[in-house]
Coordinates of C-alpha atoms in Angstrom, one line a residue:
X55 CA -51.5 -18.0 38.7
X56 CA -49.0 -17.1 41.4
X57 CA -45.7 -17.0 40.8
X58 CA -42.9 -16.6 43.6
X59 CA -41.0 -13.4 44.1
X60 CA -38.3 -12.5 42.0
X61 CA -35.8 -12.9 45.2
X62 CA -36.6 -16.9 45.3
X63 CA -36.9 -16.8 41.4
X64 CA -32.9 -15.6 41.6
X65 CA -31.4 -16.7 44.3
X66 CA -31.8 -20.9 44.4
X67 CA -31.6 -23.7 42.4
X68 CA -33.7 -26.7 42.7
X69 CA -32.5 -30.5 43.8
X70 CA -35.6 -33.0 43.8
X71 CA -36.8 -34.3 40.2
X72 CA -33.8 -32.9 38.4
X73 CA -32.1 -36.6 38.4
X74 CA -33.7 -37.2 35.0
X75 CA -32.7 -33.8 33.1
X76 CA -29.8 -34.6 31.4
X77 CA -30.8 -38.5 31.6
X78 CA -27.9 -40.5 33.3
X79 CA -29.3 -43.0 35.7
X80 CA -27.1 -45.5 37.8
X81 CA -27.9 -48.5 36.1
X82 CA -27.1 -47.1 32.4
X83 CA -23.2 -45.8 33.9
X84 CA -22.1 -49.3 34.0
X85 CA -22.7 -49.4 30.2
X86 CA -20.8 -46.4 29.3
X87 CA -16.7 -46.9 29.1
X88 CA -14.7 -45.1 31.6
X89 CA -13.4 -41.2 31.6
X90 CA -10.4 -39.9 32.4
X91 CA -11.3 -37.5 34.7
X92 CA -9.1 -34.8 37.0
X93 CA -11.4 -31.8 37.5
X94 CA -12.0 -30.9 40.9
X95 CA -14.3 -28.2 42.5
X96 CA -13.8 -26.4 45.5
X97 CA -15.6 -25.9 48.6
X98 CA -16.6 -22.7 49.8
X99 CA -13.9 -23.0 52.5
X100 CA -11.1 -23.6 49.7
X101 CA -10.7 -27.7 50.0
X102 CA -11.8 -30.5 47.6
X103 CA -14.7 -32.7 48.0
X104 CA -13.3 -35.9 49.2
X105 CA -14.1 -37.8 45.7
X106 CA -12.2 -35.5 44.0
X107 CA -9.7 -34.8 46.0
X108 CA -8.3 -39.0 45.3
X109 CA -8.0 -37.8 42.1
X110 CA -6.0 -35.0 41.9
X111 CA -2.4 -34.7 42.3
X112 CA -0.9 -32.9 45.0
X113 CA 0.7 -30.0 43.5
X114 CA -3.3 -29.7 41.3
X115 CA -5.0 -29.4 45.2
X116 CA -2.2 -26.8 46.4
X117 CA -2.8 -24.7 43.4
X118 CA -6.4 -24.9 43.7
X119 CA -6.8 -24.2 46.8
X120 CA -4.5 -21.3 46.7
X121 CA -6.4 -19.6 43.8
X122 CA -9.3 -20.0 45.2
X123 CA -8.3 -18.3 48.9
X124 CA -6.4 -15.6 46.6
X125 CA -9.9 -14.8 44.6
X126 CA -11.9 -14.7 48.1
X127 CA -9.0 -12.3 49.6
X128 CA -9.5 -9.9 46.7
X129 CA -12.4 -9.7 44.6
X130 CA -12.3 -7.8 41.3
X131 CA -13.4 -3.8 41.4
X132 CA -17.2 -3.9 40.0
X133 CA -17.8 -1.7 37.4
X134 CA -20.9 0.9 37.8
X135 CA -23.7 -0.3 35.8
X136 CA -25.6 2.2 33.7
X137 CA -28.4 3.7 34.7
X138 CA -31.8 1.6 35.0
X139 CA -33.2 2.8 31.7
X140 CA -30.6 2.3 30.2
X141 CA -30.5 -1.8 31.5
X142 CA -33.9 -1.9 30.1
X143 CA -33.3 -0.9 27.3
X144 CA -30.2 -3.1 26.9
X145 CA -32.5 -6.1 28.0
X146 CA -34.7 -5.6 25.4
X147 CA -32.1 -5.2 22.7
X148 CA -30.5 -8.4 24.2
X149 CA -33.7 -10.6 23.3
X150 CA -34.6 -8.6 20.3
X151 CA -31.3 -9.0 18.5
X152 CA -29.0 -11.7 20.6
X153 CA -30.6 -14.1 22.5
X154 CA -31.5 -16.3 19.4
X155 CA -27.4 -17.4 19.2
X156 CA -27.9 -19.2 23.0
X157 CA -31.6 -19.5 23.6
X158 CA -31.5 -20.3 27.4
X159 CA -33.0 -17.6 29.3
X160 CA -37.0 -16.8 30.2
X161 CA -37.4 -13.6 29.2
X162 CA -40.6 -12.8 31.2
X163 CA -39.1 -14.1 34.5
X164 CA -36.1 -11.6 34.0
X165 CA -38.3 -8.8 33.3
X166 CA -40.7 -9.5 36.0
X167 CA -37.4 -10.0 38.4
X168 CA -35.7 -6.7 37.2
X169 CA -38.5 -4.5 37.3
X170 CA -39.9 -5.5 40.7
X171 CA -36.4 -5.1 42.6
X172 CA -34.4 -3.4 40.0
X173 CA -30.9 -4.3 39.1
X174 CA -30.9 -6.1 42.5
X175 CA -34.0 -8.3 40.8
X176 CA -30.8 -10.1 38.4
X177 CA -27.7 -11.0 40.0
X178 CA -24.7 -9.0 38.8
X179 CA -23.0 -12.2 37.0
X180 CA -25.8 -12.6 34.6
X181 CA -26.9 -8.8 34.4
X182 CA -23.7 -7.8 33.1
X183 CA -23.7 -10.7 31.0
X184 CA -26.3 -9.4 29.1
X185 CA -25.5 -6.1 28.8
X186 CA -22.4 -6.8 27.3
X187 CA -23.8 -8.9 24.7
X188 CA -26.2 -6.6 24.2
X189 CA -24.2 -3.3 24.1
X190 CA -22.8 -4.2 20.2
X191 CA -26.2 -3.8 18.9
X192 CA -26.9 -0.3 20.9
X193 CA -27.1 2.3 19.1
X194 CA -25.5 5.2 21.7
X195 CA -21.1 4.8 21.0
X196 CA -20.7 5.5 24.4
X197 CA -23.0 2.1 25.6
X198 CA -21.1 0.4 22.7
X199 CA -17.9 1.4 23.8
X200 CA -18.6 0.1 27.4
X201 CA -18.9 -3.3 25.9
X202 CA -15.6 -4.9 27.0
X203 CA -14.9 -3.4 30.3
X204 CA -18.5 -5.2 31.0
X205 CA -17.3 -8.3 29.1
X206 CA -14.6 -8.6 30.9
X207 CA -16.5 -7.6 34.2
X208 CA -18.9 -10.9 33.7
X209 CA -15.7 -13.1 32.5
X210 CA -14.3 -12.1 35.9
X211 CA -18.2 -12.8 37.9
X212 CA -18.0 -16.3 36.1
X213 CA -15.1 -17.0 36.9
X214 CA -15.7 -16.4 40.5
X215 CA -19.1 -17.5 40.8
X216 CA -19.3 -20.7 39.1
X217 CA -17.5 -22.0 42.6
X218 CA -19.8 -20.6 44.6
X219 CA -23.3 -21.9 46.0
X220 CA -25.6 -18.9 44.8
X221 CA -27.6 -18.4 42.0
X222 CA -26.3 -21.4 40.7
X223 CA -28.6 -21.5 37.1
X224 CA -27.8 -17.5 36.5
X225 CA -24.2 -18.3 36.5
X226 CA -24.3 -20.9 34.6
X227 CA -26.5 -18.7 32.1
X228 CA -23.7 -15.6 32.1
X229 CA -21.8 -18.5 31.1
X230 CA -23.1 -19.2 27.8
X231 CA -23.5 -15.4 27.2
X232 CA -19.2 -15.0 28.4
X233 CA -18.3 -17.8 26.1
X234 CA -20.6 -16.8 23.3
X235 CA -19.4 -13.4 23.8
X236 CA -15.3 -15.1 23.8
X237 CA -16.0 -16.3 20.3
X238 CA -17.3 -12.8 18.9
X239 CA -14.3 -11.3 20.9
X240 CA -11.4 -13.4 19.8
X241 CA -11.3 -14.4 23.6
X242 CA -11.1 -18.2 22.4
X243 CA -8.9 -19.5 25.4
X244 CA -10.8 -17.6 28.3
X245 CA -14.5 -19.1 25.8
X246 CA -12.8 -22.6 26.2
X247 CA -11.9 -22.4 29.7
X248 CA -15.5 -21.2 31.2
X249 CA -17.0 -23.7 28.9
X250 CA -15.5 -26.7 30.5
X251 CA -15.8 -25.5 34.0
X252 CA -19.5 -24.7 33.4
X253 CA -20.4 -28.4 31.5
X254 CA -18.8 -29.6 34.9
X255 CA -21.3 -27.8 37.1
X256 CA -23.7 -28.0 34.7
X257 CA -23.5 -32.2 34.9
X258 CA -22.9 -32.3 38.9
X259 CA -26.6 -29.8 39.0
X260 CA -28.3 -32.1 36.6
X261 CA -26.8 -35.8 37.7
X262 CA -27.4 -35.4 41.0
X263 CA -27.7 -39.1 41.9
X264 CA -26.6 -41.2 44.5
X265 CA -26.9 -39.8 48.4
X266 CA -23.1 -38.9 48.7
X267 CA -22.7 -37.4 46.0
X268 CA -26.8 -35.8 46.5
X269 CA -25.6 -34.5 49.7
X270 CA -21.7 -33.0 48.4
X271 CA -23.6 -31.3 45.8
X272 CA -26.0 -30.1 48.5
X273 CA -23.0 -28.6 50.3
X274 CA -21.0 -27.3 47.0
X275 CA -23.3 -26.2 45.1
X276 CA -25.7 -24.4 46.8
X277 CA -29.3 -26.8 45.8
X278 CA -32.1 -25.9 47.6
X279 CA -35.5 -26.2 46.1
X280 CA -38.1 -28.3 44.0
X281 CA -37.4 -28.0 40.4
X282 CA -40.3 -25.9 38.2
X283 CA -40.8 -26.2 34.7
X284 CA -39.1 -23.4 33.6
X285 CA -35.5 -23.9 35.7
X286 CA -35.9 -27.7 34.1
X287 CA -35.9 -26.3 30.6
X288 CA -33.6 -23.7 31.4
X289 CA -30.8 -26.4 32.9
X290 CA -31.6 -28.1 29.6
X291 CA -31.0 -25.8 27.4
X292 CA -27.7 -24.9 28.8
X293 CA -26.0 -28.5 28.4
X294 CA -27.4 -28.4 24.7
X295 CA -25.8 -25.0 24.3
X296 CA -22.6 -25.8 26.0
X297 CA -23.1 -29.0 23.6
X298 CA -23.3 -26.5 20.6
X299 CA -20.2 -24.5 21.8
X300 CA -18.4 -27.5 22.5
X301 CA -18.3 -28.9 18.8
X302 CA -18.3 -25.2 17.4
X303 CA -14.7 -24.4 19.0
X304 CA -13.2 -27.4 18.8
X305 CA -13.1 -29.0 15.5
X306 CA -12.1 -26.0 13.2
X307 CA -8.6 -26.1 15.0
X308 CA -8.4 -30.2 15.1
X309 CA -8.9 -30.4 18.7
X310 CA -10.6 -33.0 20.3
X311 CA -14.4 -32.1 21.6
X312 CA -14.5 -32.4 25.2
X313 CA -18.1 -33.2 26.4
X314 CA -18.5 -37.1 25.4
X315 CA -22.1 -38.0 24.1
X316 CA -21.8 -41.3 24.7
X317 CA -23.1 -40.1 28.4
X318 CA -25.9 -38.0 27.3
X319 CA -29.4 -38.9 27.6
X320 CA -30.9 -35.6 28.0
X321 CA -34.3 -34.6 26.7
X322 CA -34.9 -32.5 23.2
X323 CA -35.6 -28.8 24.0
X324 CA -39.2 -27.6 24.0
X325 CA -40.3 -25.4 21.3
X326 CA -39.2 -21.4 21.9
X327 CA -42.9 -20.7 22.4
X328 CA -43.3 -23.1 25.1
X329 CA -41.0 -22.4 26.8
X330 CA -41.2 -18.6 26.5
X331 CA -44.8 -18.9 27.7
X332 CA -46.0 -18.0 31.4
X333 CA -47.8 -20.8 31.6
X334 CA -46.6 -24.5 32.2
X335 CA -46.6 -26.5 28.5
X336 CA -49.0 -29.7 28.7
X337 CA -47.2 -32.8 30.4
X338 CA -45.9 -34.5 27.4
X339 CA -43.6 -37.4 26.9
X340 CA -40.1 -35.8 25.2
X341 CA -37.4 -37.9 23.1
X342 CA -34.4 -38.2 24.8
X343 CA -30.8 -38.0 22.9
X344 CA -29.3 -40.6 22.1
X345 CA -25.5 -41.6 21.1
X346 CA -26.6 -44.3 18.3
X347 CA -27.0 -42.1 15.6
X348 CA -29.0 -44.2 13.4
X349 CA -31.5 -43.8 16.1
X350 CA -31.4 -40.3 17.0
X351 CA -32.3 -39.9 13.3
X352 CA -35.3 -41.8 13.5
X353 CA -36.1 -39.9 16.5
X354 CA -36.0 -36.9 14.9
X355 CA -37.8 -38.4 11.9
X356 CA -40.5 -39.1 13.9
X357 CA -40.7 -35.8 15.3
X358 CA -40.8 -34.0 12.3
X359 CA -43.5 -36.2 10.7
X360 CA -45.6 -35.2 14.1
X361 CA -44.5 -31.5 13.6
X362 CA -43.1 -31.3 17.0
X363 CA -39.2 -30.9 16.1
X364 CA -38.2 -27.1 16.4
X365 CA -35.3 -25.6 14.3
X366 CA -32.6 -26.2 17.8
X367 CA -33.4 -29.9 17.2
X368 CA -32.1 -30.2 14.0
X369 CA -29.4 -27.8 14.9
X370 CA -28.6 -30.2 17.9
X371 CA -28.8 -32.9 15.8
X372 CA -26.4 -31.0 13.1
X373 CA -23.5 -30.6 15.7
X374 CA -24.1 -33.9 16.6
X375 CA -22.8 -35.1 13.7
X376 CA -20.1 -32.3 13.1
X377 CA -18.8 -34.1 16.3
X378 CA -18.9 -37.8 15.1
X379 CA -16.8 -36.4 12.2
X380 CA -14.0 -34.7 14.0
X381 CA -13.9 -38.2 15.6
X382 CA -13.5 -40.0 12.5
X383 CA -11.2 -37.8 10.8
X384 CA -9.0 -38.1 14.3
X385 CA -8.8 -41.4 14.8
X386 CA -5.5 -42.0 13.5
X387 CA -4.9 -45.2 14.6
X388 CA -7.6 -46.2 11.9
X389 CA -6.6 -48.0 9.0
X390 CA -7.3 -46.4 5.4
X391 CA -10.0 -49.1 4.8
X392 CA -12.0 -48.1 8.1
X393 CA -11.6 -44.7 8.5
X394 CA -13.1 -44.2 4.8
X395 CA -16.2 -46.7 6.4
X396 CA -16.5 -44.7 9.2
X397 CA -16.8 -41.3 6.7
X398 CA -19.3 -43.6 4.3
X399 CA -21.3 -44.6 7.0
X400 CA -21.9 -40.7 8.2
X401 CA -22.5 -39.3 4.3
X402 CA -25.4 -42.3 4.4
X403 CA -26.5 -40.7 7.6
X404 CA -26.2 -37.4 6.5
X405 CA -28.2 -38.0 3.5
X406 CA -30.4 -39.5 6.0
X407 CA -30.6 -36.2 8.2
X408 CA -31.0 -33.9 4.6
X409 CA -34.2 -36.0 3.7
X410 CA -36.2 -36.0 7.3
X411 CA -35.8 -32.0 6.9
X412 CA -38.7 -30.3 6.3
X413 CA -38.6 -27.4 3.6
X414 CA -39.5 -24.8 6.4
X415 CA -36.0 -26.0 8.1
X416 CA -33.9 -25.6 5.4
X417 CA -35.5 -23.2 3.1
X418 CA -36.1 -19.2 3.7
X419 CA -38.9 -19.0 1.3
X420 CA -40.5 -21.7 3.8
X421 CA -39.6 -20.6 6.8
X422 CA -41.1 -18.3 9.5
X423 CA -39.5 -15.0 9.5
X424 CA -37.9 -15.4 13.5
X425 CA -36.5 -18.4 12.6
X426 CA -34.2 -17.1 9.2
X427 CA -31.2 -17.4 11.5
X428 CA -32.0 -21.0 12.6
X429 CA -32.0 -21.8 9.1
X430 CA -29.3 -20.1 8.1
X431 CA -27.0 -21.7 10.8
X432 CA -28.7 -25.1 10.4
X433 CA -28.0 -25.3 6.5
X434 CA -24.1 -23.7 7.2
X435 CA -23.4 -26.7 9.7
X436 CA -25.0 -29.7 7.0
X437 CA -22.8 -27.8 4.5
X438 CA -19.3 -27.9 6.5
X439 CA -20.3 -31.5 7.6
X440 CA -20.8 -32.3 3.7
X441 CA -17.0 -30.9 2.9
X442 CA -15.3 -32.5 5.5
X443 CA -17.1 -35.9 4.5
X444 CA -16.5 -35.5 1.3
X445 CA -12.5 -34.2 1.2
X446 CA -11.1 -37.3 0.9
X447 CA -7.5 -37.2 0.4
X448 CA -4.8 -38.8 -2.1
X449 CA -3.6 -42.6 -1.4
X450 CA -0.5 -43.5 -2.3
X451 CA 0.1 -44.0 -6.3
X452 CA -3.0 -41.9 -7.1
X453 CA -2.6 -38.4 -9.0
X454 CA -5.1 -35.8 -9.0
X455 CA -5.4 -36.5 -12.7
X456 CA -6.9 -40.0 -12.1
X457 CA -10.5 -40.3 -12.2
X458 CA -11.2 -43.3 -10.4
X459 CA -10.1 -41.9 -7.4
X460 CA -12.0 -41.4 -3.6
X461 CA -11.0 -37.7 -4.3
X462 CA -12.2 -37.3 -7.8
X463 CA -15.8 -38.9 -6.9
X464 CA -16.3 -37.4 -3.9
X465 CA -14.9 -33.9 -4.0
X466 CA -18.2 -32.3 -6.6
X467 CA -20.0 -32.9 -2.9
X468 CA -17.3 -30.6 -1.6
X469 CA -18.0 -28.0 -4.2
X470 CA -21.8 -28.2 -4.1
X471 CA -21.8 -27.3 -0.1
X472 CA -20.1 -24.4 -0.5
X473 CA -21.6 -23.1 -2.9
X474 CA -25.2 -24.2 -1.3
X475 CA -23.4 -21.8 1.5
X476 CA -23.2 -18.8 -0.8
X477 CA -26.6 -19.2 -1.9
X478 CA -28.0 -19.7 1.7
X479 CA -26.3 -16.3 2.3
X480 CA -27.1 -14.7 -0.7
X481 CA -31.1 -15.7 -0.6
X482 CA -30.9 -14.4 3.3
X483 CA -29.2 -10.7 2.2
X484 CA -32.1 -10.3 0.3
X485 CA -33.7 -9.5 3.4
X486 CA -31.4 -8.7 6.1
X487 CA -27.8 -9.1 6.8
X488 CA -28.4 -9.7 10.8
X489 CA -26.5 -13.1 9.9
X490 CA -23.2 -11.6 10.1
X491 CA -24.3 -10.8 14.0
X492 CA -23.9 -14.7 15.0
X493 CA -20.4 -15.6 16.5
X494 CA -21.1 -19.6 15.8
X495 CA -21.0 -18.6 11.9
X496 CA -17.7 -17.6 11.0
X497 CA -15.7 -20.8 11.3
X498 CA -18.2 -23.0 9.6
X499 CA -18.4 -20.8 6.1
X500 CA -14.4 -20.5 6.4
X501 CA -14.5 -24.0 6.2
X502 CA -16.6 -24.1 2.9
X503 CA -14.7 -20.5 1.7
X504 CA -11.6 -23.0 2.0
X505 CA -13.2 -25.7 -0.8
X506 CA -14.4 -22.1 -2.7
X507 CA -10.7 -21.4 -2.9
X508 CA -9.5 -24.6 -3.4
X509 CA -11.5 -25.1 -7.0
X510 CA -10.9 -21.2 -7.8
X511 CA -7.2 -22.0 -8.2
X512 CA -7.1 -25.6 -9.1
X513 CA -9.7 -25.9 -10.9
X514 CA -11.3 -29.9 -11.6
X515 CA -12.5 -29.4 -15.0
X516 CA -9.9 -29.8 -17.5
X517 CA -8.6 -26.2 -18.6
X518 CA -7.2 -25.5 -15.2
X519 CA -5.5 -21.9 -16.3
X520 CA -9.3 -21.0 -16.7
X521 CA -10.9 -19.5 -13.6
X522 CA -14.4 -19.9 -13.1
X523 CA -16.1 -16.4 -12.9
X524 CA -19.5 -17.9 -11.1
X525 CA -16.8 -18.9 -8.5
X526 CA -15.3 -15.5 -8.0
X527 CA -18.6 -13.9 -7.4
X528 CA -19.3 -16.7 -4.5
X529 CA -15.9 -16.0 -3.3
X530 CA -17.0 -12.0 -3.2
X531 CA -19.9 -12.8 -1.4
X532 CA -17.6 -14.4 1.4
X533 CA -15.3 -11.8 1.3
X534 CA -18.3 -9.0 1.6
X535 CA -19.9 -11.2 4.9
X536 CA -16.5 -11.0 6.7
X537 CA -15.8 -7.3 5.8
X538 CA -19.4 -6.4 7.2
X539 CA -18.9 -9.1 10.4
X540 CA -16.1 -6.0 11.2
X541 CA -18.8 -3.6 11.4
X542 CA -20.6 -6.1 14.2
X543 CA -17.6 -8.1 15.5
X544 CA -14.7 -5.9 14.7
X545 CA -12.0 -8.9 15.7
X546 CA -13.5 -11.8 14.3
X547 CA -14.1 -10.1 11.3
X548 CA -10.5 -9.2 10.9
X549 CA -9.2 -12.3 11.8
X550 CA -11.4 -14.3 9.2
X551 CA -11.2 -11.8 6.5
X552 CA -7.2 -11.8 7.4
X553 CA -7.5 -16.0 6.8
X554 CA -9.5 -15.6 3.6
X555 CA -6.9 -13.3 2.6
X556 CA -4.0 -15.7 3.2
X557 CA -5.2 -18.5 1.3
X558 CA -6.1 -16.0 -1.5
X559 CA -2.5 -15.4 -1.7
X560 CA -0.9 -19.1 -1.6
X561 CA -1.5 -19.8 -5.2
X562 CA -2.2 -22.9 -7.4
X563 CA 0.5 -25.1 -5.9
X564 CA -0.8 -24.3 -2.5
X565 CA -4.8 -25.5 -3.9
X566 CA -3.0 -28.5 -5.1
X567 CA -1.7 -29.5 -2.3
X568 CA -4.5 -29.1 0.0
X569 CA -6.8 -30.8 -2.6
X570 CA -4.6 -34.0 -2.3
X571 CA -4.1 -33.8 1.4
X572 CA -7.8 -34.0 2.4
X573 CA -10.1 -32.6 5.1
X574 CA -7.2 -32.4 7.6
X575 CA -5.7 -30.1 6.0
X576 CA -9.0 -27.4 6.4
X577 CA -8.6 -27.9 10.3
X578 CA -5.8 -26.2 12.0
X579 CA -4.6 -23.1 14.3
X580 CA -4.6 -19.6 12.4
X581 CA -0.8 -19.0 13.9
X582 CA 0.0 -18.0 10.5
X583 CA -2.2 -15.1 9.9
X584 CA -0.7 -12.8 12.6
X585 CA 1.6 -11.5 10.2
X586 CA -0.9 -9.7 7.8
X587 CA -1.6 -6.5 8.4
X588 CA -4.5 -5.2 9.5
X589 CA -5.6 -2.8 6.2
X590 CA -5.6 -5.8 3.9
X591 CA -7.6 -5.8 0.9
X592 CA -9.6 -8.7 -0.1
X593 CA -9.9 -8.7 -3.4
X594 CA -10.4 -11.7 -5.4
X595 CA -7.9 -12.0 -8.0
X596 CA -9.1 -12.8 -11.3

């Protein structure tokens, strides 16, 4: 088999038979209500395209513009890169120990591309990219210590790049390794930022339709060839990552997801070995997503019953319904009667997703050894999807005391998916504590650490001066995954252990209170941690 050099590999981005790869087609937009939208890319030269230009204000098309002439007039200082052993071996580390956390890259076609031309075989966006991700798990200080200046060198190639017509798919790769790489860095604003920019390009390279627009994009965006299997997946796999990231960021803090799903129609993933091979998978008809998620259960059903649905499926399909229940628990122009329809409807549908699982998805003892972090994640998002279904909050005239309440039949759900949590973490310690590694983990088990905490000082059984002791062991166990997350991700493990360690010291009335107020009240800004300082001592009081 022939391949093409490493040069064309790098340097293009395909145009024909990519209409179909995230699935809009012309006829379907008419279905789909209309978006308020304001983003606007800029040509090389600094001006709008015209169909985005109408929709901009002027003082948005000044500012643009300007930014974008002041970032051509001075481009930021490249760092050196290390030596080209040293890349390799940083490569290696990066698909031995981080790509699993945003699966989008072909590893053979990057080593093939580097060691042919060297570190001119990657462009610089995506090569420091990955060597910044990689650098935290290298076991020389001196590479580790390089990690932010090159974080921050790829943040600034991103930010550059993703206007720009070249290697169009490798910066929107470096972008899913830059936001990643925000989360694990406390960098949430700069994560959020790229994110939306690169969904943007990411739609405009994969919706090409229409011959304006074909031809703008043409101009903009720098697409130039015929589409092969492995740039199709690759395109793919970046919207469903972005997808990932999307939902991830946004709910914890209340805020409203940004990429709409009502729009997508894109294809399922392939498995990893598929697309990992050299070789072109057999031509095979895949499911498409779908926004009705009665449907999109099915789908999956039907995949798993075939044995074709990978571990990302059922992750996808896992943040797709974190997402439907931000959107429920923000619709606040719902009445009580249908927002609590809305919530029943999705715990029917996520007992639906729980029982079309197989065992090897959910279970370590089942599953394959290189997928233990799939199923680790997969169960932590089913778990934080469980509490927030099942925190119902006080109506008026209820008590705590009553037991006839939404609150006092739904909230042993709340307590059994945290704790299914702390055993998911426990049963995967037994074997390693790479887990800790994965920047899309932290905010989902604070979520369930805040039910934990909740039943810890308030107790539902009757004796509520009594403390449960199994509790405060499953409360150590959260405590110990944040203290070691310092050792991998030094700020996000202080920031969540500094989190865990403010609600530790709010007390019974505080548990109260956020019992009654309902899932809401887990979802905020962490403004309110700043204060503690940074040698804090989480110990569980007894």
């Amino acid at each position: 088999m022939s391949y093409p050099s490493a040069s064309q590999v790098w340097s293009s981005w395909p145009i024909d038979d990519v209409d179909a790869l995230l699935g809009l087609e012309a006829t379907e937009m008419d279905l789909v209500p209309p978006l308020q939208d304001t983003f606007g890319w800029a040509l090389p030269n600094g001006e709008l395209p015209a169909v985005d230009a109408m929709n901009l204000p002027l003082e948005r098309q000044t500012c643009l513009t300007l930014s974008h002439d002041a970032e051509s007039a001075t481009p930021p200082s490249e760092l050196k890169l290390p030596d080209l052993p040293d890349i390799l071996q940083l490569i290696d580390l990066f698909f031995e120990k981080c790509y699993h956390y945003f699966p989008v890259i072909h590893k053979q076609t990057a080593l093939d591309a580097i060691k042919s031309e060297g570190t001119d075989g990657i462009p610089l966006v995506l090569l420091y990219a990955i060597i910044a991700a990689a650098a935290a798990v290298h076991p020389n200080c001196r590479i580790r210590q390089s990690q932010r200046a090159w974080y921050e060198q790829a943040k600034s190639l991103v930010s550059k790049e993703i206007q720009q017509p070249h290697h169009v798919l490798q910066t929107l790769q470096a972008a899913i390794v830059v936001i990643y790489l925000g989360l694990a860095l406390v960098d949430y604003s700069s994560s959020i930022i790229i994110l939306g920019e690169a969904w943007r390009k990411t739609v405009a390279v994969g919706h090409s339709y229409g011959d304006g627009l074909r031809n703008l994009i043409v101009q903009t965006l720098g697409t130039q060839e015929k589409a092969k299997w492995i740039e199709k997946e690759e395109i793919k796999r970046i919207s469903w990552m972005l997808f990932i990231m999307d939902r991830g960021m946004c709910y914890p803090i209340g805020l409203m997801h940004a990429i709409d799903d009502r729009r997508m129609k894109m294809e399922f993933p392939m498995s990893e070995d598929d697309f990992q091979s050299t070789e072109a998978p057999p031509s095979c008809s895949m499911d498409r997503f779908t926004y009705n998620l009665d449907t999109l259960i099915t789908t999956m059903r039907d995949r798993s019953l075939r044995g074709s649905a990978t571990q990302l499926q059922y992750i996808i399909l896992g943040y797709a319904l974190l997402g439907r229940i931000s959107e429920a628990l923000d619709h606040t122009d719902d009445g009580d009667e249908a927002r609590r329809e809305r919530l029943d409807t999705l715990c029917a549908q996520l007992a639906k997703i729980r029982l079309i699982l197989p065992r090897s998805a959910t279970e370590l003892s089942m599953a394959k050894y290189d997928e233990f972090t799939g199923v680790v994640w997969l169960n932590i998002v089913l778990n934080a999807c469980t509490a927030l279904l099942h925190h119902r909050p006080l109506r008026e005239g209820e008590s705590l005391d009553d037991a006839e309440t939404d609150i006092a039949r739904h909230w042993p759900y709340c307590v059994a998916a945290a704790r299914n949590t702390i055993s998911i973490l426990r049963d995967a310690s037994r074997v390693s504590i790479d887990f800790v590694s994965n920047a899309h983990f932290p905010c989902l088990i604070f979520t369930t650490s805040r039910i934990l905490l909740v039943e810890y000082f308030y107790p539902s059984k009757c004796d509520k001066s009594a403390r449960d002791p199994k509790l405060r062991e499953d409360l150590e166990v959260v405590a110990l995954t944040y203290i070691r997350m310092r050792e991998e991700w030094r700020g996000l493990g202080q920031k969540f252990g500094k989190g865990m360690y403010y609600y530790l010291h709010r007390g019974e009335e505080f548990a109260r209170e956020t019992k009654a107020a309902g899932a809401r009240t887990l979802l905020g800004v962490c403004d309110t941690w700043i204060t503690i300082p940074d040698d804090f001592d989480l110990t569980i009081p007894g």
